[in-house]
């Protein structure tokens, strides 16, 4: 740029004008200088250095002025340069604007020229299309005939030839489409249906692979080759891909499921076992056929055996789910399905066969039955079995109860014991149901085991109630039974048989305490039967003990002879009861006789008039104890459980000559029989007839003050079952209940 022009473009300030910033800066500088000077020269001694300060400030001022001038000059030069550059840019923009206007005018002229050439361009395109059509016309004329011929090949199952014809037609269609610029000709409208017909033929052939592999493997191979050729072809962008390979795989699966799990093949009610047995034979054979015949006809990546195994497994699983959604199964069908699905299906007879290769392994797939299905089937089985068990047990009980009213005694076994098939029937029904469930699963066995014990407990309660009704009707005379006691004894044998064999209901792996409720019910049943037998014995003996003790009793053994005779007659059939119930029943009978004897003694019917009568009473009690001991020894009772020796202990209390020694005898009695009470002692002292009030008080005091009896294992209550007589006022202690 010319320096002269550059100088002309530089801005100039009007004369006499000042910048406001400069004026303000000067004011600030003056103020700061005054402040500094007042601080420096505040003291007089510093005025001597005023010249030095002045020269230093002059130099600083000159330096600052030079720097300010330099900065201002640089700023002004930059402003001048910027103004000049803006002027140059304005000139360039104006030139470009003029050039753009000229170009716009030229473009408007060219657009008019292009519009005049458009018909010529269309004529050129049409000429090219007509030229291409003239070249393709011989081939296009043959398209309808080729379509018909290809359809004929499809109908004749010549799939490879049909696929070659289809591909030639599609290639011609692609060439025509490219030559005509995307224009579709009506002559090719039949290619879509033709391709779909070929695809359906391929799918149908593959869907019948099982049959074709045996009868016409060439057709199966041709169908697979067509599907594989189509999968390897590059599809043009304008054509939707035909996924014939996946259609073939789906056809294989659907055809296989249709053969084995079609709706008409589903089992009806009661036919499940036969259907599952047919599948047990058919599925391994189908896998072997796939490996031997179908796999060689397909490419390796089809993995035919694995596909077969998964398809059969999935189809069977869906079929079973559909079957379980239908009507509720019976017990036999539920058990059969559980056993088949959990054991047979994966076992060596079916999918776990060693003859099948590893590709046929289905153990890692989803199980045939879900946990909910298994729960449903187990609940159904237990419910149905429970209803059947209840019915059979009730039938067995009704049959047994019907036997009780017979004119004949109960049946006996070869050993002479009363016998009935009812316990064996009951246990067999329950044990078979528990045992057979072990073939399925532990969970089902636990369920059935719990059900069996529950129903056995209910059966025992029903048996108990039936015995109560049987006894009530007999005792009331509503249905007198000639062999009442014999059938009670037979029922006791039934209880013994059930008690000794109930352990067969305890499968392995079940907690040992599971039988406790049943054992408790059996014990309760035994007590009930014994109680009913003893009640019948009491009816026999109570009239005889009504006259004991008496003067006649002192002088004659006739009374106890009658008791023993009637007791022996009543117990004559006890030997038909099996041990240990036989010993229990005899022990209870002996205890009942002794208790009746003690009850009679406590009634206060006899008071000895002197030492002779006391000696007679003591001697009679000794003879009675010996007679009772011999009676029950003859009946078979073990001597260790006899209760009659209590009479010998009471004999000592009666036979004591010195009444002052009664305290020792009472203490000894308390040691042997801790349940003896003051009322019992008072009644025995009343029987002596020679005990004064002071002696009575001393004897009863020894009962309280003496050493406490030591507990003896297995000792049963005796005196506590004897009703205590009401004490006379003279025998009341101040600390007793009468005080």
Coordinates of N, CA and C in Angstrom, one line a residue, residues 312-463:
X312 N -38.3 -84.3 19.8 CA -39.1 -85.3 20.5 C -39.3 -84.9 22.0
X313 N -38.3 -84.4 22.6 CA -38.4 -84.0 24.0 C -39.3 -82.8 24.2
X314 N -39.2 -81.8 23.3 CA -40.1 -80.6 23.5 C -41.5 -81.0 23.1
X315 N -41.7 -81.8 22.1 CA -43.1 -82.2 21.8 C -43.7 -83.0 22.9
X316 N -43.0 -83.9 23.5 CA -43.5 -84.7 24.6 C -43.8 -83.9 25.8
X317 N -42.9 -82.9 26.0 CA -43.2 -82.0 27.2 C -44.4 -81.2 27.0
X318 N -44.6 -80.6 25.8 CA -45.8 -79.8 25.6 C -47.1 -80.7 25.6
X319 N -46.9 -81.9 25.1 CA -48.1 -82.8 25.1 C -48.5 -83.2 26.5
X320 N -47.5 -83.4 27.4 CA -47.8 -83.7 28.8 C -48.4 -82.5 29.5
X321 N -47.9 -81.3 29.2 CA -48.5 -80.1 29.8 C -49.9 -80.0 29.4
X322 N -50.2 -80.2 28.1 CA -51.6 -80.2 27.6 C -52.5 -81.3 28.3
X323 N -51.9 -82.4 28.5 CA -52.6 -83.5 29.1 C -52.9 -83.2 30.6
X324 N -52.0 -82.6 31.3 CA -52.2 -82.3 32.7 C -53.2 -81.1 32.9
X325 N -53.4 -80.3 31.8 CA -54.4 -79.2 32.0 C -55.8 -79.8 31.8
X326 N -56.0 -81.0 31.3 CA -57.3 -81.6 31.1 C -57.9 -82.1 32.4
X327 N -58.8 -83.1 32.3 CA -59.5 -83.6 33.5 C -58.4 -84.2 34.5
X328 N -58.8 -84.2 35.8 CA -57.9 -84.8 36.8 C -57.7 -86.3 36.6
X329 N -56.4 -86.7 36.8 CA -56.1 -88.1 36.5 C -56.5 -88.9 37.7
X330 N -56.6 -90.2 37.4 CA -56.8 -91.2 38.5 C -55.5 -91.5 39.2
X331 N -55.6 -92.3 40.3 CA -54.4 -92.6 41.0 C -53.4 -93.4 40.2
X332 N -53.9 -94.4 39.4 CA -53.1 -95.2 38.6 C -52.4 -94.4 37.5
X333 N -53.1 -93.5 36.9 CA -52.5 -92.7 35.8 C -51.5 -91.7 36.4
X334 N -51.8 -91.1 37.5 CA -50.8 -90.2 38.1 C -49.5 -90.9 38.5
X335 N -49.7 -92.1 39.1 CA -48.5 -92.9 39.5 C -47.7 -93.3 38.3
X336 N -48.4 -93.8 37.2 CA -47.7 -94.2 36.0 C -47.0 -93.1 35.4
X337 N -47.6 -91.9 35.3 CA -46.9 -90.8 34.7 C -45.7 -90.3 35.5
X338 N -45.8 -90.3 36.8 CA -44.7 -89.9 37.6 C -43.5 -90.8 37.4
X339 N -43.8 -92.1 37.5 CA -42.7 -93.1 37.4 C -42.1 -93.1 36.0
X340 N -42.9 -92.9 35.0 CA -42.4 -92.9 33.6 C -41.5 -91.7 33.4
X341 N -42.0 -90.5 33.8 CA -41.3 -89.3 33.5 C -40.0 -89.2 34.4
X342 N -40.0 -89.7 35.6 CA -38.8 -89.5 36.5 C -37.8 -90.6 36.3
X343 N -38.2 -91.8 35.9 CA -37.3 -92.9 35.9 C -37.2 -93.6 34.5
X344 N -38.3 -93.9 33.9 CA -38.3 -94.7 32.6 C -37.7 -93.8 31.5
X345 N -38.2 -92.6 31.4 CA -37.8 -91.7 30.2 C -36.3 -91.5 30.1
X346 N -35.6 -91.2 31.2 CA -34.2 -91.0 31.1 C -33.4 -92.3 31.4
X347 N -34.1 -93.4 31.6 CA -33.4 -94.6 32.0 C -32.8 -95.3 30.8
X348 N -32.2 -96.4 31.0 CA -31.5 -97.2 29.9 C -32.5 -97.8 28.9
X349 N -33.8 -97.8 29.3 CA -34.7 -98.4 28.3 C -35.1 -97.4 27.3
X350 N -34.8 -96.1 27.5 CA -35.3 -95.0 26.6 C -34.1 -94.1 26.2
X351 N -34.2 -92.9 26.7 CA -33.3 -91.9 26.2 C -31.9 -92.0 26.8
X352 N -31.8 -92.8 27.8 CA -30.5 -93.1 28.4 C -29.8 -94.4 27.8
X353 N -30.4 -94.9 26.8 CA -29.8 -96.2 26.2 C -28.4 -96.0 25.7
X354 N -27.6 -97.0 25.9 CA -26.2 -96.9 25.5 C -26.1 -97.0 23.9
X355 N -27.1 -97.5 23.3 CA -27.1 -97.6 21.8 C -27.3 -96.2 21.2
X356 N -27.7 -95.2 21.9 CA -27.9 -93.9 21.3 C -26.6 -93.1 21.6
X357 N -26.2 -92.3 20.6 CA -25.0 -91.5 20.7 C -25.2 -90.3 21.6
X358 N -24.1 -89.6 21.9 CA -24.2 -88.4 22.8 C -25.0 -87.3 22.3
X359 N -25.3 -87.2 21.0 CA -26.1 -86.1 20.5 C -27.6 -86.3 20.9
X360 N -27.9 -87.5 21.3 CA -29.3 -87.8 21.7 C -29.6 -87.5 23.1
X361 N -28.6 -87.0 23.8 CA -28.7 -86.8 25.3 C -29.7 -85.6 25.5
X362 N -30.7 -85.9 26.3 CA -31.7 -84.8 26.7 C -31.7 -84.5 28.2
X363 N -30.7 -85.0 28.9 CA -30.7 -84.9 30.3 C -30.4 -83.4 30.7
X364 N -29.8 -82.6 29.8 CA -29.5 -81.2 30.1 C -30.7 -80.3 29.7
X365 N -31.7 -80.8 29.1 CA -32.8 -80.0 28.7 C -33.8 -79.8 29.8
X366 N -34.8 -79.0 29.6 CA -35.8 -78.8 30.7 C -36.5 -80.2 31.0
X367 N -36.8 -80.5 32.2 CA -37.4 -81.7 32.6 C -38.8 -81.8 32.0
X368 N -39.3 -83.1 31.7 CA -40.6 -83.2 31.2 C -41.7 -82.6 32.1
X369 N -41.5 -82.8 33.4 CA -42.5 -82.3 34.3 C -41.8 -81.2 35.2
X370 N -42.5 -80.1 35.3 CA -42.0 -79.1 36.2 C -42.3 -79.4 37.6
X371 N -41.7 -78.7 38.6 CA -41.9 -78.9 40.0 C -43.4 -78.8 40.3
X372 N -44.1 -77.8 39.6 CA -45.5 -77.6 39.9 C -46.3 -78.9 39.4
X373 N -45.8 -79.4 38.2 CA -46.5 -80.6 37.7 C -46.3 -81.8 38.7
X374 N -45.1 -82.0 39.2 CA -44.9 -83.1 40.1 C -45.7 -82.9 41.4
X375 N -45.7 -81.6 41.9 CA -46.5 -81.4 43.1 C -48.0 -81.7 42.8
X376 N -48.5 -81.3 41.6 CA -49.9 -81.6 41.3 C -50.2 -83.1 41.2
X377 N -49.3 -83.8 40.5 CA -49.5 -85.2 40.4 C -49.4 -86.0 41.7
X378 N -48.4 -85.6 42.5 CA -48.3 -86.2 43.9 C -49.5 -85.9 44.7
X379 N -50.0 -84.7 44.7 CA -51.2 -84.4 45.5 C -52.4 -85.1 44.9
X380 N -52.5 -85.3 43.6 CA -53.6 -86.0 43.0 C -53.5 -87.5 43.5
X381 N -52.3 -88.1 43.4 CA -52.2 -89.5 43.7 C -52.5 -89.7 45.2
X382 N -52.0 -88.9 46.1 CA -52.3 -89.0 47.5 C -53.7 -88.9 47.8
X383 N -54.4 -87.9 47.1 CA -55.8 -87.7 47.4 C -56.6 -88.9 46.9
X384 N -56.3 -89.5 45.7 CA -57.1 -90.6 45.2 C -56.8 -91.9 46.1
X385 N -55.5 -92.0 46.5 CA -55.2 -93.2 47.3 C -55.8 -93.1 48.7
X386 N -55.9 -91.9 49.2 CA -56.5 -91.7 50.5 C -58.0 -92.1 50.4
X387 N -58.7 -91.7 49.4 CA -60.1 -92.1 49.3 C -60.2 -93.6 49.2
X388 N -59.3 -94.2 48.4 CA -59.4 -95.7 48.2 C -59.1 -96.4 49.6
X389 N -58.0 -95.9 50.3 CA -57.6 -96.5 51.5 C -58.8 -96.4 52.6
X390 N -59.4 -95.2 52.6 CA -60.5 -95.0 53.6 C -61.6 -96.0 53.3
X391 N -61.9 -96.2 52.0 CA -63.0 -97.1 51.6 C -62.6 -98.5 52.0
X392 N -61.4 -98.9 51.7 CA -61.0 -100.3 52.1 C -60.9 -100.5 53.6
X393 N -60.4 -99.6 54.3 CA -60.3 -99.7 55.8 C -61.7 -99.8 56.4
X394 N -62.6 -98.9 55.9 CA -64.0 -99.0 56.4 C -64.6 -100.3 56.1
X395 N -64.3 -100.8 54.9 CA -64.9 -102.1 54.5 C -64.4 -103.2 55.4
X396 N -63.0 -103.2 55.7 CA -62.5 -104.2 56.6 C -63.0 -104.0 58.0
X397 N -63.3 -102.8 58.5 CA -63.8 -102.6 59.8 C -65.3 -103.1 59.9
X398 N -66.0 -102.8 58.9 CA -67.4 -103.2 58.8 C -67.5 -104.7 58.8
X399 N -66.6 -105.4 58.1 CA -66.6 -106.8 58.1 C -66.3 -107.4 59.4
X400 N -65.3 -106.8 60.1 CA -65.0 -107.3 61.5 C -66.1 -107.0 62.5
X401 N -66.7 -105.9 62.4 CA -67.8 -105.6 63.4 C -69.0 -106.5 63.1
X402 N -69.2 -106.9 61.9 CA -70.3 -107.8 61.6 C -70.1 -109.2 62.2
X403 N -68.8 -109.6 62.4 CA -68.5 -110.9 62.9 C -68.8 -110.9 64.4
X404 N -68.8 -109.8 65.1 CA -69.0 -109.8 66.6 C -70.4 -110.3 67.0
X405 N -71.3 -110.3 66.2 CA -72.7 -110.7 66.6 C -72.9 -112.2 66.3
X406 N -71.9 -112.9 65.9 CA -72.1 -114.3 65.5 C -72.4 -115.2 66.7
X407 N -73.1 -116.3 66.4 CA -73.3 -117.3 67.5 C -72.1 -118.1 67.8
X408 N -71.1 -118.2 66.9 CA -69.9 -118.9 67.2 C -68.8 -118.0 67.8
X409 N -67.9 -118.7 68.4 CA -66.7 -118.0 68.9 C -65.8 -117.5 67.7
X410 N -64.9 -116.6 68.0 CA -64.1 -116.1 66.9 C -63.2 -117.2 66.3
X411 N -62.8 -117.0 65.1 CA -61.9 -118.0 64.5 C -60.6 -118.0 65.1
X412 N -59.9 -119.1 65.0 CA -58.6 -119.3 65.7 C -57.6 -119.7 64.6
X413 N -56.3 -119.4 64.9 CA -55.2 -119.9 64.0 C -54.8 -121.3 64.5
X414 N -53.8 -121.9 63.8 CA -53.4 -123.3 64.2 C -52.9 -123.4 65.6
X415 N -52.4 -122.3 66.2 CA -51.9 -122.3 67.6 C -53.0 -122.1 68.6
X416 N -54.3 -121.9 68.1 CA -55.4 -121.8 69.1 C -55.7 -120.3 69.4
X417 N -54.9 -119.4 69.0 CA -55.2 -118.0 69.3 C -56.3 -117.4 68.4
X418 N -57.1 -116.5 69.0 CA -58.1 -115.9 68.2 C -57.4 -115.1 67.1
X419 N -58.1 -115.2 65.9 CA -57.4 -114.7 64.7 C -58.4 -114.1 63.8
X420 N -58.0 -113.1 63.1 CA -58.9 -112.5 62.0 C -57.9 -111.9 61.0
X421 N -58.3 -111.9 59.7 CA -57.5 -111.4 58.7 C -57.5 -109.8 58.6
X422 N -58.3 -109.2 59.5 CA -58.4 -107.7 59.4 C -57.0 -107.0 59.6
X423 N -56.2 -107.3 60.6 CA -54.9 -106.6 60.8 C -54.0 -106.8 59.6
X424 N -54.0 -108.0 59.1 CA -53.1 -108.2 57.9 C -53.6 -107.4 56.7
X425 N -54.9 -107.4 56.5 CA -55.5 -106.6 55.4 C -55.2 -105.1 55.6
X426 N -55.4 -104.6 56.8 CA -55.1 -103.2 57.0 C -53.6 -102.8 56.7
X427 N -52.7 -103.6 57.3 CA -51.3 -103.3 57.1 C -50.9 -103.6 55.7
X428 N -51.5 -104.6 55.0 CA -51.1 -104.8 53.6 C -51.5 -103.7 52.7
X429 N -52.7 -103.2 53.0 CA -53.2 -102.0 52.2 C -52.3 -100.8 52.3
X430 N -51.9 -100.5 53.5 CA -51.1 -99.4 53.8 C -49.6 -99.6 53.3
X431 N -49.1 -100.8 53.7 CA -47.7 -101.1 53.3 C -47.5 -101.1 51.8
X432 N -48.4 -101.7 51.1 CA -48.2 -101.7 49.6 C -48.2 -100.4 49.0
X433 N -49.1 -99.5 49.5 CA -49.1 -98.1 49.0 C -47.8 -97.4 49.3
X434 N -47.3 -97.6 50.5 CA -46.0 -96.9 50.8 C -44.9 -97.5 50.0
X435 N -44.8 -98.9 49.9 CA -43.7 -99.5 49.2 C -43.7 -99.1 47.7
X436 N -44.8 -99.1 47.1 CA -44.9 -98.9 45.7 C -44.4 -97.4 45.3
X437 N -44.7 -96.5 46.3 CA -44.2 -95.1 46.0 C -42.7 -94.9 46.0
X438 N -42.0 -95.9 46.6 CA -40.5 -95.8 46.6 C -40.0 -95.9 45.2
X439 N -40.8 -96.5 44.3 CA -40.4 -96.5 42.9 C -40.4 -95.2 42.2
X440 N -41.0 -94.2 42.8 CA -41.2 -92.9 42.2 C -40.2 -91.9 42.8
X441 N -40.4 -91.5 44.0 CA -39.6 -90.5 44.7 C -39.8 -90.6 46.2
X442 N -38.8 -90.0 46.9 CA -38.9 -90.0 48.3 C -40.0 -89.0 48.8
X443 N -40.1 -87.9 48.0 CA -41.2 -87.0 48.4 C -42.6 -87.6 48.4
X444 N -42.8 -88.4 47.3 CA -44.1 -89.1 47.2 C -44.3 -90.1 48.3
X445 N -43.2 -90.8 48.6 CA -43.2 -91.8 49.6 C -43.5 -91.2 51.0
X446 N -42.9 -90.0 51.3 CA -43.1 -89.3 52.5 C -44.6 -88.9 52.6
X447 N -45.1 -88.4 51.5 CA -46.5 -88.0 51.5 C -47.5 -89.2 51.8
X448 N -47.2 -90.3 51.1 CA -48.1 -91.4 51.3 C -47.9 -92.0 52.6
X449 N -46.6 -92.0 53.1 CA -46.4 -92.5 54.5 C -47.2 -91.7 55.5
X450 N -47.1 -90.4 55.4 CA -47.9 -89.5 56.3 C -49.4 -89.8 56.2
X451 N -49.9 -90.0 54.9 CA -51.3 -90.3 54.7 C -51.6 -91.6 55.4
X452 N -50.8 -92.6 55.2 CA -51.1 -93.9 55.7 C -51.2 -93.9 57.2
X453 N -50.2 -93.2 57.9 CA -50.2 -93.2 59.3 C -51.5 -92.4 59.8
X454 N -51.8 -91.3 59.1 CA -53.0 -90.6 59.5 C -54.3 -91.4 59.4
X455 N -54.4 -92.2 58.3 CA -55.6 -93.0 58.1 C -55.6 -94.2 59.0
X456 N -54.4 -94.7 59.4 CA -54.3 -95.8 60.4 C -54.8 -95.3 61.7
X457 N -54.4 -94.0 62.1 CA -54.8 -93.4 63.3 C -56.3 -93.3 63.3
X458 N -56.9 -92.8 62.2 CA -58.4 -92.6 62.1 C -59.1 -94.0 62.2
X459 N -58.4 -95.0 61.6 CA -59.0 -96.4 61.6 C -59.0 -96.9 63.1
X460 N -57.9 -96.6 63.8 CA -57.9 -97.1 65.2 C -58.9 -96.4 66.0
X461 N -59.1 -95.1 65.8 CA -60.2 -94.4 66.5 C -61.6 -94.9 66.2
X462 N -61.8 -95.2 64.9 CA -63.1 -95.8 64.5 C -63.2 -97.2 65.1
X463 N -62.2 -98.0 65.2 CA -62.2 -99.3 65.8 C -62.5 -99.1 67.3

